[in-house]
């Protein structure tokens, strides 16, 4: 089924896919999903936060829910997100072909803005649903063109006025299982289950100096915010030790001219580590280094925590139960965030991973073998059958 959508949202400039929440290609994929769900006799609805739900039979309490997301990072791969949606649809095909009827409600969910690729905060749909972000905060997040999440929701046909924690929808989920392509080189067999997610967050550093002429301004007269911004990049690498990960993947100088000393620079730091204390210590070390560099250059720095989540330990009983049902597959931790990580604070949650032979993700080269994807789909079907029997 991934081949069906292989042409949607291709990014000719970056390579791979750019499918941003509530933007053209992502909306096209949402329509495609609805069509596919209806074709299978599922009942589709959108919740108050722009997440899609496709119910097999009556919707109701104690449901088993699977699914993932259809948005991507800029220039992302084909599997991150969509594999969890296509495998869910194909698992329903397998179960329907077997004549299986679920004994409890079963739904496929598609969550909005999982990557934060457009509005900066990842897992926005599941965070809103669970109350992990306040609606007024989420609705005012802006994309690079200045369009707010609320405006984008409205343009896509969803009512932003009703966004926010939704106990009715949340209360229906009895168990959640997300299938996902593994995003490192952690699996040497086709399928595994997730044990945990690193603590992780995003911080925005705004450095303010003085815009000026690249040729006419003497070096000693400059207050160039690119210097502390650069120091932040170096400090991030240095502070990420013993399994910690710190990344600057986005840095925007304003106004951004070759012959212009920037007046401000925005730098986004993505930092992840085993636990809260380690992650906070790493970010503190980077912040201190960047602040010192700002002072030396006569610049100011403002730091904003845009999102943060502590380590997620997936439900051990459910994880072991599924590993057993799937014939003793391995359990592995991940450094990637997922809607499953947000839901895990509220309901027993598990993840199935499909082997990624290259370990590349969030890039056009992301890959999984067809045969491993098939194994993943079969594992998901067995999981749903087991949980709904
Ligand atoms: O891990 C991430 O960056 C995102 O949640 N997928
Ligand atoms: Mn991702
Ligand atoms: Mn994903
Ligand atoms: Mn000039």
PDB file of C-alpha atoms in Angstrom, residues 67-235:
ATOM      1  CA  UNK A  67      -2.186   3.557  13.936  1.00  0.00           C
ATOM      2  CA  UNK A  68       0.452   6.216  13.454  1.00  0.00           C
ATOM      3  CA  UNK A  69       0.794   9.407  11.406  1.00  0.00           C
ATOM      4  CA  UNK A  70       0.910  10.558   7.792  1.00  0.00           C
ATOM      5  CA  UNK A  71       2.965  13.755   8.155  1.00  0.00           C
ATOM      6  CA  UNK A  72       6.740  13.783   7.691  1.00  0.00           C
ATOM      7  CA  UNK A  73       9.801  15.799   8.572  1.00  0.00           C
ATOM      8  CA  UNK A  74      11.054  18.055   5.736  1.00  0.00           C
ATOM      9  CA  UNK A  75      12.609  15.681   3.197  1.00  0.00           C
ATOM     10  CA  UNK A  76      11.662  12.589   5.195  1.00  0.00           C
ATOM     11  CA  UNK A  77      11.446   8.932   4.275  1.00  0.00           C
ATOM     12  CA  UNK A  78       8.566   6.833   2.993  1.00  0.00           C
ATOM     13  CA  UNK A  79       8.103   4.664   6.095  1.00  0.00           C
ATOM     14  CA  UNK A  80       8.142   6.862   9.226  1.00  0.00           C
ATOM     15  CA  UNK A  81       4.426   7.188   9.984  1.00  0.00           C
ATOM     16  CA  UNK A  82       2.755   5.809   6.851  1.00  0.00           C
ATOM     17  CA  UNK A  83       4.026   2.258   7.555  1.00  0.00           C
ATOM     18  CA  UNK A  84       2.018   2.216  10.787  1.00  0.00           C
ATOM     19  CA  UNK A  85      -1.095   3.318   8.883  1.00  0.00           C
ATOM     20  CA  UNK A  86      -0.770   1.014   5.855  1.00  0.00           C
ATOM     21  CA  UNK A  87       0.115  -1.981   8.036  1.00  0.00           C
ATOM     22  CA  UNK A  88      -2.983  -1.273  10.151  1.00  0.00           C
ATOM     23  CA  UNK A  89      -5.202  -1.254   7.048  1.00  0.00           C
ATOM     24  CA  UNK A  90      -3.522  -4.400   5.740  1.00  0.00           C
ATOM     25  CA  UNK A  91      -3.814  -6.103   9.128  1.00  0.00           C
ATOM     26  CA  UNK A  92      -7.575  -5.440   8.931  1.00  0.00           C
ATOM     27  CA  UNK A  93      -7.522  -7.058   5.460  1.00  0.00           C
ATOM     28  CA  UNK A  94      -5.803 -10.150   6.870  1.00  0.00           C
ATOM     29  CA  UNK A  95      -8.244 -10.400   9.759  1.00  0.00           C
ATOM     30  CA  UNK A  96     -11.289  -9.846   7.547  1.00  0.00           C
ATOM     31  CA  UNK A  97     -10.013 -12.513   5.116  1.00  0.00           C
ATOM     32  CA  UNK A  98      -9.753 -14.930   8.073  1.00  0.00           C
ATOM     33  CA  UNK A  99     -13.364 -14.187   8.958  1.00  0.00           C
ATOM     34  CA  UNK A 100     -12.311 -12.707  12.294  1.00  0.00           C
ATOM     35  CA  UNK A 101     -14.751 -10.522  14.193  1.00  0.00           C
ATOM     36  CA  UNK A 102     -13.244  -8.389  16.993  1.00  0.00           C
ATOM     37  CA  UNK A 103     -14.834  -9.009  20.400  1.00  0.00           C
ATOM     38  CA  UNK A 104     -14.058  -5.469  21.516  1.00  0.00           C
ATOM     39  CA  UNK A 105     -14.029  -2.215  19.554  1.00  0.00           C
ATOM     40  CA  UNK A 106     -11.052  -1.840  17.215  1.00  0.00           C
ATOM     41  CA  UNK A 107      -9.897   1.393  15.588  1.00  0.00           C
ATOM     42  CA  UNK A 108      -7.128   2.752  13.403  1.00  0.00           C
ATOM     43  CA  UNK A 109      -5.981   6.236  14.420  1.00  0.00           C
ATOM     44  CA  UNK A 110      -4.049   8.768  12.345  1.00  0.00           C
ATOM     45  CA  UNK A 111      -2.551  11.486  14.518  1.00  0.00           C
ATOM     46  CA  UNK A 112      -1.995  15.093  13.439  1.00  0.00           C
ATOM     47  CA  UNK A 113       1.431  16.779  13.279  1.00  0.00           C
ATOM     48  CA  UNK A 114       3.458  13.919  14.820  1.00  0.00           C
ATOM     49  CA  UNK A 115       6.757  15.302  13.574  1.00  0.00           C
ATOM     50  CA  UNK A 116       6.269  18.913  14.507  1.00  0.00           C
ATOM     51  CA  UNK A 117       7.629  19.482  11.001  1.00  0.00           C
ATOM     52  CA  UNK A 118       5.326  22.395  10.420  1.00  0.00           C
ATOM     53  CA  UNK A 119       4.480  23.890  13.831  1.00  0.00           C
ATOM     54  CA  UNK A 120       7.564  22.895  15.809  1.00  0.00           C
ATOM     55  CA  UNK A 121       6.022  20.724  18.532  1.00  0.00           C
ATOM     56  CA  UNK A 122       5.967  16.984  17.840  1.00  0.00           C
ATOM     57  CA  UNK A 123       2.948  14.756  18.554  1.00  0.00           C
ATOM     58  CA  UNK A 124       0.626  17.766  18.625  1.00  0.00           C
ATOM     59  CA  UNK A 125      -2.531  15.729  17.893  1.00  0.00           C
ATOM     60  CA  UNK A 126      -1.905  13.238  20.705  1.00  0.00           C
ATOM     61  CA  UNK A 127      -0.626  15.941  23.079  1.00  0.00           C
ATOM     62  CA  UNK A 128      -3.841  17.927  22.570  1.00  0.00           C
ATOM     63  CA  UNK A 129      -6.006  14.822  22.961  1.00  0.00           C
ATOM     64  CA  UNK A 130      -4.348  13.902  26.271  1.00  0.00           C
ATOM     65  CA  UNK A 131      -4.001  17.450  27.589  1.00  0.00           C
ATOM     66  CA  UNK A 132      -0.206  17.327  27.413  1.00  0.00           C
ATOM     67  CA  UNK A 133      -0.311  20.741  25.723  1.00  0.00           C
ATOM     68  CA  UNK A 134      -2.783  23.550  26.401  1.00  0.00           C
ATOM     69  CA  UNK A 135      -5.006  24.283  23.404  1.00  0.00           C
ATOM     70  CA  UNK A 136      -4.202  28.011  23.539  1.00  0.00           C
ATOM     71  CA  UNK A 137      -0.490  27.173  23.286  1.00  0.00           C
ATOM     72  CA  UNK A 138      -0.962  24.707  20.438  1.00  0.00           C
ATOM     73  CA  UNK A 139      -3.378  26.833  18.423  1.00  0.00           C
ATOM     74  CA  UNK A 140      -0.965  29.784  18.450  1.00  0.00           C
ATOM     75  CA  UNK A 141       2.088  27.842  17.252  1.00  0.00           C
ATOM     76  CA  UNK A 142       3.197  29.283  13.920  1.00  0.00           C
ATOM     77  CA  UNK A 143       4.610  27.616  10.835  1.00  0.00           C
ATOM     78  CA  UNK A 144       7.535  29.296   8.978  1.00  0.00           C
ATOM     79  CA  UNK A 145       5.009  31.368   6.956  1.00  0.00           C
ATOM     80  CA  UNK A 146       3.364  32.726  10.106  1.00  0.00           C
ATOM     81  CA  UNK A 147       0.212  30.596   9.760  1.00  0.00           C
ATOM     82  CA  UNK A 148      -0.970  29.363  13.164  1.00  0.00           C
ATOM     83  CA  UNK A 149      -1.925  25.774  13.936  1.00  0.00           C
ATOM     84  CA  UNK A 150      -5.457  27.021  14.613  1.00  0.00           C
ATOM     85  CA  UNK A 151      -5.642  28.756  11.236  1.00  0.00           C
ATOM     86  CA  UNK A 152      -4.304  25.665   9.475  1.00  0.00           C
ATOM     87  CA  UNK A 153      -6.869  23.483  11.277  1.00  0.00           C
ATOM     88  CA  UNK A 154      -9.674  25.798  10.219  1.00  0.00           C
ATOM     89  CA  UNK A 155      -8.460  25.897   6.624  1.00  0.00           C
ATOM     90  CA  UNK A 156      -8.413  22.091   6.586  1.00  0.00           C
ATOM     91  CA  UNK A 157     -12.058  22.090   7.681  1.00  0.00           C
ATOM     92  CA  UNK A 158     -11.589  21.330  11.398  1.00  0.00           C
ATOM     93  CA  UNK A 159     -12.930  23.566  14.170  1.00  0.00           C
ATOM     94  CA  UNK A 160     -10.049  24.900  16.291  1.00  0.00           C
ATOM     95  CA  UNK A 161     -12.474  26.228  18.931  1.00  0.00           C
ATOM     96  CA  UNK A 162     -13.083  22.697  20.239  1.00  0.00           C
ATOM     97  CA  UNK A 163      -9.415  21.604  20.366  1.00  0.00           C
ATOM     98  CA  UNK A 164      -8.065  20.357  23.689  1.00  0.00           C
ATOM     99  CA  UNK A 165      -8.086  17.426  26.091  1.00  0.00           C
ATOM    100  CA  UNK A 166     -10.836  15.044  25.067  1.00  0.00           C
ATOM    101  CA  UNK A 167     -11.673  12.536  27.805  1.00  0.00           C
ATOM    102  CA  UNK A 168     -14.454  11.005  25.746  1.00  0.00           C
ATOM    103  CA  UNK A 169     -12.080   9.999  22.941  1.00  0.00           C
ATOM    104  CA  UNK A 170      -9.209   9.171  25.287  1.00  0.00           C
ATOM    105  CA  UNK A 171     -11.539   7.125  27.498  1.00  0.00           C
ATOM    106  CA  UNK A 172     -12.412   4.814  24.611  1.00  0.00           C
ATOM    107  CA  UNK A 173      -8.816   3.625  24.208  1.00  0.00           C
ATOM    108  CA  UNK A 174      -8.269   0.432  26.179  1.00  0.00           C
ATOM    109  CA  UNK A 175      -4.906  -0.402  24.617  1.00  0.00           C
ATOM    110  CA  UNK A 176      -2.804   1.315  21.984  1.00  0.00           C
ATOM    111  CA  UNK A 177      -0.302  -0.390  19.686  1.00  0.00           C
ATOM    112  CA  UNK A 178       1.730   1.559  17.115  1.00  0.00           C
ATOM    113  CA  UNK A 179       3.754  -0.164  14.417  1.00  0.00           C
ATOM    114  CA  UNK A 180       6.733   1.847  13.206  1.00  0.00           C
ATOM    115  CA  UNK A 181       9.866   1.466  11.154  1.00  0.00           C
ATOM    116  CA  UNK A 182      12.809   1.140  13.543  1.00  0.00           C
ATOM    117  CA  UNK A 183      14.942   4.267  13.262  1.00  0.00           C
ATOM    118  CA  UNK A 184      18.400   3.039  14.158  1.00  0.00           C
ATOM    119  CA  UNK A 185      20.225  -0.227  13.664  1.00  0.00           C
ATOM    120  CA  UNK A 186      18.663  -1.843  16.723  1.00  0.00           C
ATOM    121  CA  UNK A 187      16.993  -4.856  15.102  1.00  0.00           C
ATOM    122  CA  UNK A 188      18.669  -7.843  13.461  1.00  0.00           C
ATOM    123  CA  UNK A 189      15.381  -9.704  12.981  1.00  0.00           C
ATOM    124  CA  UNK A 190      12.323  -8.473  11.024  1.00  0.00           C
ATOM    125  CA  UNK A 191      10.156  -7.448  14.018  1.00  0.00           C
ATOM    126  CA  UNK A 192      10.687  -6.334  17.616  1.00  0.00           C
ATOM    127  CA  UNK A 193       8.783  -4.598  20.397  1.00  0.00           C
ATOM    128  CA  UNK A 194       9.697  -1.284  22.027  1.00  0.00           C
ATOM    129  CA  UNK A 195      10.833  -1.109  25.633  1.00  0.00           C
ATOM    130  CA  UNK A 196      11.338   2.639  26.148  1.00  0.00           C
ATOM    131  CA  UNK A 197      11.785   6.089  24.579  1.00  0.00           C
ATOM    132  CA  UNK A 198      14.551   8.480  25.596  1.00  0.00           C
ATOM    133  CA  UNK A 199      13.630  11.644  27.476  1.00  0.00           C
ATOM    134  CA  UNK A 200      13.648  14.367  24.835  1.00  0.00           C
ATOM    135  CA  UNK A 201      12.740  17.927  24.040  1.00  0.00           C
ATOM    136  CA  UNK A 202      13.245  20.953  21.825  1.00  0.00           C
ATOM    137  CA  UNK A 203      14.670  24.296  22.868  1.00  0.00           C
ATOM    138  CA  UNK A 204      14.745  27.499  20.835  1.00  0.00           C
ATOM    139  CA  UNK A 205      17.648  29.899  21.331  1.00  0.00           C
ATOM    140  CA  UNK A 206      17.253  33.410  19.961  1.00  0.00           C
ATOM    141  CA  UNK A 207      20.538  35.324  19.805  1.00  0.00           C
ATOM    142  CA  UNK A 208      20.297  39.072  19.264  1.00  0.00           C
ATOM    143  CA  UNK A 209      23.221  41.182  18.075  1.00  0.00           C
ATOM    144  CA  UNK A 210      23.489  44.050  15.629  1.00  0.00           C
ATOM    145  CA  UNK A 211      22.787  43.812  11.927  1.00  0.00           C
ATOM    146  CA  UNK A 212      25.408  45.568   9.865  1.00  0.00           C
ATOM    147  CA  UNK A 213      27.497  45.636   6.677  1.00  0.00           C
ATOM    148  CA  UNK A 214      29.799  42.633   6.036  1.00  0.00           C
ATOM    149  CA  UNK A 215      32.455  44.795   4.387  1.00  0.00           C
ATOM    150  CA  UNK A 216      32.292  48.118   6.194  1.00  0.00           C
ATOM    151  CA  UNK A 217      32.040  46.889   9.804  1.00  0.00           C
ATOM    152  CA  UNK A 218      35.383  46.312  11.524  1.00  0.00           C
ATOM    153  CA  UNK A 219      35.636  42.951  13.283  1.00  0.00           C
ATOM    154  CA  UNK A 220      36.159  44.664  16.670  1.00  0.00           C
ATOM    155  CA  UNK A 221      32.965  46.665  16.181  1.00  0.00           C
ATOM    156  CA  UNK A 222      30.718  43.672  15.565  1.00  0.00           C
ATOM    157  CA  UNK A 223      28.033  42.060  17.700  1.00  0.00           C
ATOM    158  CA  UNK A 224      27.448  39.062  15.476  1.00  0.00           C
ATOM    159  CA  UNK A 225      24.853  36.574  16.808  1.00  0.00           C
ATOM    160  CA  UNK A 226      26.200  33.882  14.476  1.00  0.00           C
ATOM    161  CA  UNK A 227      29.161  33.456  16.836  1.00  0.00           C
ATOM    162  CA  UNK A 228      27.206  32.257  19.885  1.00  0.00           C
ATOM    163  CA  UNK A 229      24.914  30.342  17.540  1.00  0.00           C
ATOM    164  CA  UNK A 230      27.951  28.494  16.198  1.00  0.00           C
ATOM    165  CA  UNK A 231      29.236  27.910  19.720  1.00  0.00           C
ATOM    166  CA  UNK A 232      25.891  26.324  20.568  1.00  0.00           C
ATOM    167  CA  UNK A 233      26.344  23.818  17.737  1.00  0.00           C
ATOM    168  CA  UNK A 234      29.823  22.885  18.992  1.00  0.00           C
ATOM    169  CA  UNK A 235      28.687  22.755  22.622  1.00  0.00           C
TER     170      UNK A 235
END
